[in-house]
mmCIF file of C-alpha atoms and ligand atoms in Angstrom:
data_model
loop_
_atom_site.group_PDB
_atom_site.id
_atom_site.type_symbol
_atom_site.label_atom_id
_atom_site.label_comp_id
_atom_site.label_asym_id
_atom_site.label_seq_id
_atom_site.Cartn_x
_atom_site.Cartn_y
_atom_site.Cartn_z
ATOM 1 C CA UNK Q 1 0.000 0.000 0.000
ATOM 2 C CA UNK Q 2 1.274 3.504 -0.861
ATOM 3 C CA UNK Q 3 1.653 5.823 2.140
ATOM 4 C CA UNK Q 4 -0.548 8.966 1.969
ATOM 5 C CA UNK Q 5 1.194 10.762 4.831
ATOM 6 C CA UNK Q 6 1.983 14.288 3.558
ATOM 7 C CA UNK Q 7 5.648 15.214 3.543
ATOM 8 C CA UNK Q 8 6.317 18.431 5.447
ATOM 9 C CA UNK Q 9 8.483 20.690 3.323
ATOM 10 C CA UNK Q 10 10.653 23.197 5.107
ATOM 11 C CA UNK Q 11 10.132 26.708 3.775
ATOM 12 C CA UNK Q 12 13.424 28.455 3.101
ATOM 13 C CA UNK Q 13 14.375 31.667 1.312
ATOM 14 C CA UNK Q 14 15.344 29.450 -1.637
ATOM 15 C CA UNK Q 15 11.889 27.902 -2.105
ATOM 16 C CA UNK Q 16 9.570 30.379 -0.383
ATOM 17 C CA UNK Q 17 8.502 32.313 -3.519
ATOM 18 C CA UNK Q 18 7.478 29.004 -5.108
ATOM 19 C CA UNK Q 19 4.853 28.566 -2.370
ATOM 20 C CA UNK Q 20 3.645 32.165 -2.580
ATOM 21 C CA UNK Q 21 0.685 31.942 -4.949
ATOM 22 C CA UNK Q 22 -0.487 35.561 -4.697
ATOM 23 C CA UNK Q 23 2.983 37.142 -5.081
ATOM 24 C CA UNK Q 24 1.944 40.019 -2.865
ATOM 25 C CA UNK Q 25 5.196 41.881 -3.446
ATOM 26 C CA UNK Q 26 4.268 42.273 -7.142
ATOM 27 C CA UNK Q 27 0.861 43.837 -6.474
ATOM 28 C CA UNK Q 28 1.783 47.359 -5.427
ATOM 29 C CA UNK Q 29 4.371 50.114 -5.664
ATOM 30 C CA UNK Q 30 5.586 52.462 -2.944
ATOM 31 C CA UNK Q 31 6.971 55.967 -3.302
ATOM 32 C CA UNK Q 32 8.756 57.844 -0.541
ATOM 33 C CA UNK Q 33 7.271 61.256 0.165
ATOM 34 C CA UNK Q 34 8.187 64.163 2.409
ATOM 35 C CA UNK Q 35 6.542 63.687 5.775
ATOM 36 C CA UNK Q 36 3.419 65.876 5.915
ATOM 37 C CA UNK Q 37 3.528 68.511 8.665
ATOM 38 C CA UNK Q 38 1.285 71.452 7.825
ATOM 39 C CA UNK Q 39 -2.425 71.543 7.089
ATOM 40 C CA UNK Q 40 -1.587 72.154 3.442
ATOM 41 C CA UNK Q 41 0.609 69.040 3.400
ATOM 42 C CA UNK Q 42 -2.197 66.912 4.810
ATOM 43 C CA UNK Q 43 -4.719 68.524 2.487
ATOM 44 C CA UNK Q 44 -2.508 67.495 -0.425
ATOM 45 C CA UNK Q 45 -2.213 63.958 0.922
ATOM 46 C CA UNK Q 46 -5.998 63.809 1.269
ATOM 47 C CA UNK Q 47 -6.250 64.619 -2.426
ATOM 48 C CA UNK Q 48 -3.821 61.809 -3.242
ATOM 49 C CA UNK Q 49 -5.744 59.314 -1.108
ATOM 50 C CA UNK Q 50 -8.965 60.341 -2.804
ATOM 51 C CA UNK Q 51 -7.779 58.282 -5.754
ATOM 52 C CA UNK Q 52 -8.552 54.614 -6.065
ATOM 53 C CA UNK Q 53 -6.088 52.143 -4.591
ATOM 54 C CA UNK Q 54 -3.837 54.871 -3.157
ATOM 55 C CA UNK Q 55 -2.916 54.578 0.508
ATOM 56 C CA UNK Q 56 -0.188 56.033 2.747
ATOM 57 C CA UNK Q 57 1.917 54.814 5.624
ATOM 58 C CA UNK Q 58 4.750 55.836 7.885
ATOM 59 C CA UNK Q 59 7.360 53.420 9.140
ATOM 60 C CA UNK Q 60 10.913 53.654 10.467
ATOM 61 C CA UNK Q 61 12.084 54.823 7.001
ATOM 62 C CA UNK Q 62 9.599 57.688 6.734
ATOM 63 C CA UNK Q 63 6.385 58.376 4.846
ATOM 64 C CA UNK Q 64 5.341 56.514 1.709
ATOM 65 C CA UNK Q 65 2.533 56.443 -0.783
ATOM 66 C CA UNK Q 66 1.294 52.922 -1.423
ATOM 67 C CA UNK Q 67 -0.346 52.315 -4.788
ATOM 68 C CA UNK Q 68 -2.116 48.979 -4.889
ATOM 69 C CA UNK Q 69 -1.988 48.027 -8.537
ATOM 70 C CA UNK Q 70 -0.533 44.726 -9.655
ATOM 71 C CA UNK Q 71 2.464 44.675 -11.958
ATOM 72 C CA UNK Q 72 1.541 43.942 -15.571
ATOM 73 C CA UNK Q 73 4.175 41.241 -15.703
ATOM 74 C CA UNK Q 74 2.934 39.022 -12.896
ATOM 75 C CA UNK Q 75 1.532 35.837 -14.406
ATOM 76 C CA UNK Q 76 -1.591 33.960 -13.337
ATOM 77 C CA UNK Q 77 0.566 31.410 -11.519
ATOM 78 C CA UNK Q 78 2.367 34.207 -9.637
ATOM 79 C CA UNK Q 79 5.574 34.007 -11.643
ATOM 80 C CA UNK Q 80 7.315 37.004 -13.214
ATOM 81 C CA UNK Q 81 6.769 37.257 -16.975
ATOM 82 C CA UNK Q 82 10.048 39.130 -17.470
ATOM 83 C CA UNK Q 83 12.119 37.349 -14.842
ATOM 84 C CA UNK Q 84 15.468 37.534 -16.651
ATOM 85 C CA UNK Q 85 15.090 41.221 -17.485
ATOM 86 C CA UNK Q 86 13.137 42.333 -14.408
ATOM 87 C CA UNK Q 87 13.990 45.743 -12.945
ATOM 88 C CA UNK Q 88 16.751 46.103 -10.360
ATOM 89 C CA UNK Q 89 14.300 46.907 -7.565
ATOM 90 C CA UNK Q 90 12.734 43.461 -8.065
ATOM 91 C CA UNK Q 91 16.164 41.786 -8.056
ATOM 92 C CA UNK Q 92 17.068 43.498 -4.792
ATOM 93 C CA UNK Q 93 13.815 42.659 -3.023
ATOM 94 C CA UNK Q 94 14.612 40.289 -0.174
ATOM 95 C CA UNK Q 95 12.260 37.503 0.791
ATOM 96 C CA UNK Q 96 14.008 36.909 4.138
ATOM 97 C CA UNK Q 97 10.970 38.284 5.936
ATOM 98 C CA UNK Q 98 8.326 39.422 3.480
ATOM 99 C CA UNK Q 99 4.550 39.544 3.045
ATOM 100 C CA UNK Q 100 4.525 35.764 2.882
ATOM 101 C CA UNK Q 101 5.506 35.781 6.565
ATOM 102 C CA UNK Q 102 3.401 38.697 7.828
ATOM 103 C CA UNK Q 103 1.392 41.601 6.417
ATOM 104 C CA UNK Q 104 3.534 44.689 5.726
ATOM 105 C CA UNK Q 105 1.088 46.729 7.813
ATOM 106 C CA UNK Q 106 2.472 45.028 10.919
ATOM 107 C CA UNK Q 107 5.588 47.204 10.687
ATOM 108 C CA UNK Q 108 3.805 50.497 10.001
ATOM 109 C CA UNK Q 109 3.688 53.221 12.669
ATOM 110 C CA UNK Q 110 0.804 54.872 10.836
ATOM 111 C CA UNK Q 111 -1.370 53.477 8.061
ATOM 112 C CA UNK Q 112 -4.098 55.246 6.106
ATOM 113 C CA UNK Q 113 -6.092 52.863 3.973
ATOM 114 C CA UNK Q 114 -7.885 55.703 2.218
ATOM 115 C CA UNK Q 115 -9.370 59.191 2.401
ATOM 116 C CA UNK Q 116 -11.627 58.532 5.413
ATOM 117 C CA UNK Q 117 -8.941 57.252 7.755
ATOM 118 C CA UNK Q 118 -6.620 60.148 6.881
ATOM 119 C CA UNK Q 119 -9.421 62.671 7.363
ATOM 120 C CA UNK Q 120 -10.092 61.218 10.811
ATOM 121 C CA UNK Q 121 -6.394 61.636 11.646
ATOM 122 C CA UNK Q 122 -6.380 65.253 10.391
ATOM 123 C CA UNK Q 123 -9.398 66.105 12.537
ATOM 124 C CA UNK Q 124 -7.630 64.713 15.567
ATOM 125 C CA UNK Q 125 -4.275 66.331 14.832
ATOM 126 C CA UNK Q 126 -5.485 69.826 13.886
ATOM 127 C CA UNK Q 127 -8.014 71.727 15.943
ATOM 128 C CA UNK Q 128 -10.844 73.124 13.833
ATOM 129 C CA UNK Q 129 -9.814 71.082 10.804
ATOM 130 C CA UNK Q 130 -12.045 72.042 7.893
ATOM 131 C CA UNK Q 131 -13.579 75.054 9.661
HETATM 132 S S1 SF4 P 201 9.244 37.836 -1.956
HETATM 133 FE FE1 SF4 P 201 7.717 37.141 -0.481
HETATM 134 S S2 SF4 P 201 5.772 38.092 -1.134
HETATM 135 FE FE2 SF4 P 201 7.222 38.185 -2.847
HETATM 136 S S3 SF4 P 201 6.806 36.352 -4.107
HETATM 137 FE FE3 SF4 P 201 8.467 35.851 -2.675
HETATM 138 S S4 SF4 P 201 7.468 34.975 -0.906
HETATM 139 FE FE4 SF4 P 201 5.888 36.055 -2.064
HETATM 140 S S1 SF4 P 202 8.688 42.833 -12.927
HETATM 141 FE FE1 SF4 P 202 8.359 40.747 -12.239
HETATM 142 S S2 SF4 P 202 9.283 40.629 -10.181
HETATM 143 FE FE2 SF4 P 202 9.032 42.778 -10.718
HETATM 144 S S3 SF4 P 202 7.059 43.402 -9.837
HETATM 145 FE FE3 SF4 P 202 6.692 42.776 -11.974
HETATM 146 S S4 SF4 P 202 6.148 40.604 -11.866
HETATM 147 FE FE4 SF4 P 202 7.110 41.158 -9.908
#
């Protein structure tokens, strides 16, 4: 009789991406921005987050815009369609501890998933916001 006991495969940095079916790291871009300080800065950020799939966060490296649009080259099976000519930023991306292990949001100090959450923050941070 053939044994049906599943073999437990150890996930390593060498094989991890092969198990990652949604390739989360290929589904967004980030862009560093100057940290907003004034009302005008936050007003500008509110405009940016009024657009679909645009979010913002702050972590130990500063403030970033997060644009949640998948790369055109990610294939249905999660593989890169231009693997051998992929941009440098993709080559340098480490999978040591990535979104396969934990959501990126876990390391954010601040996270605004859209216009409403940023507006709430502005109202708290600035007295008489919008008046
Ligand atoms: S780097 Fe991480 S998130 Fe990206 S494909 Fe590999 S395992 Fe998935
Ligand atoms: S070029 Fe390839 S590795 Fe880079 S984000 Fe697109 S699918 Fe992912």
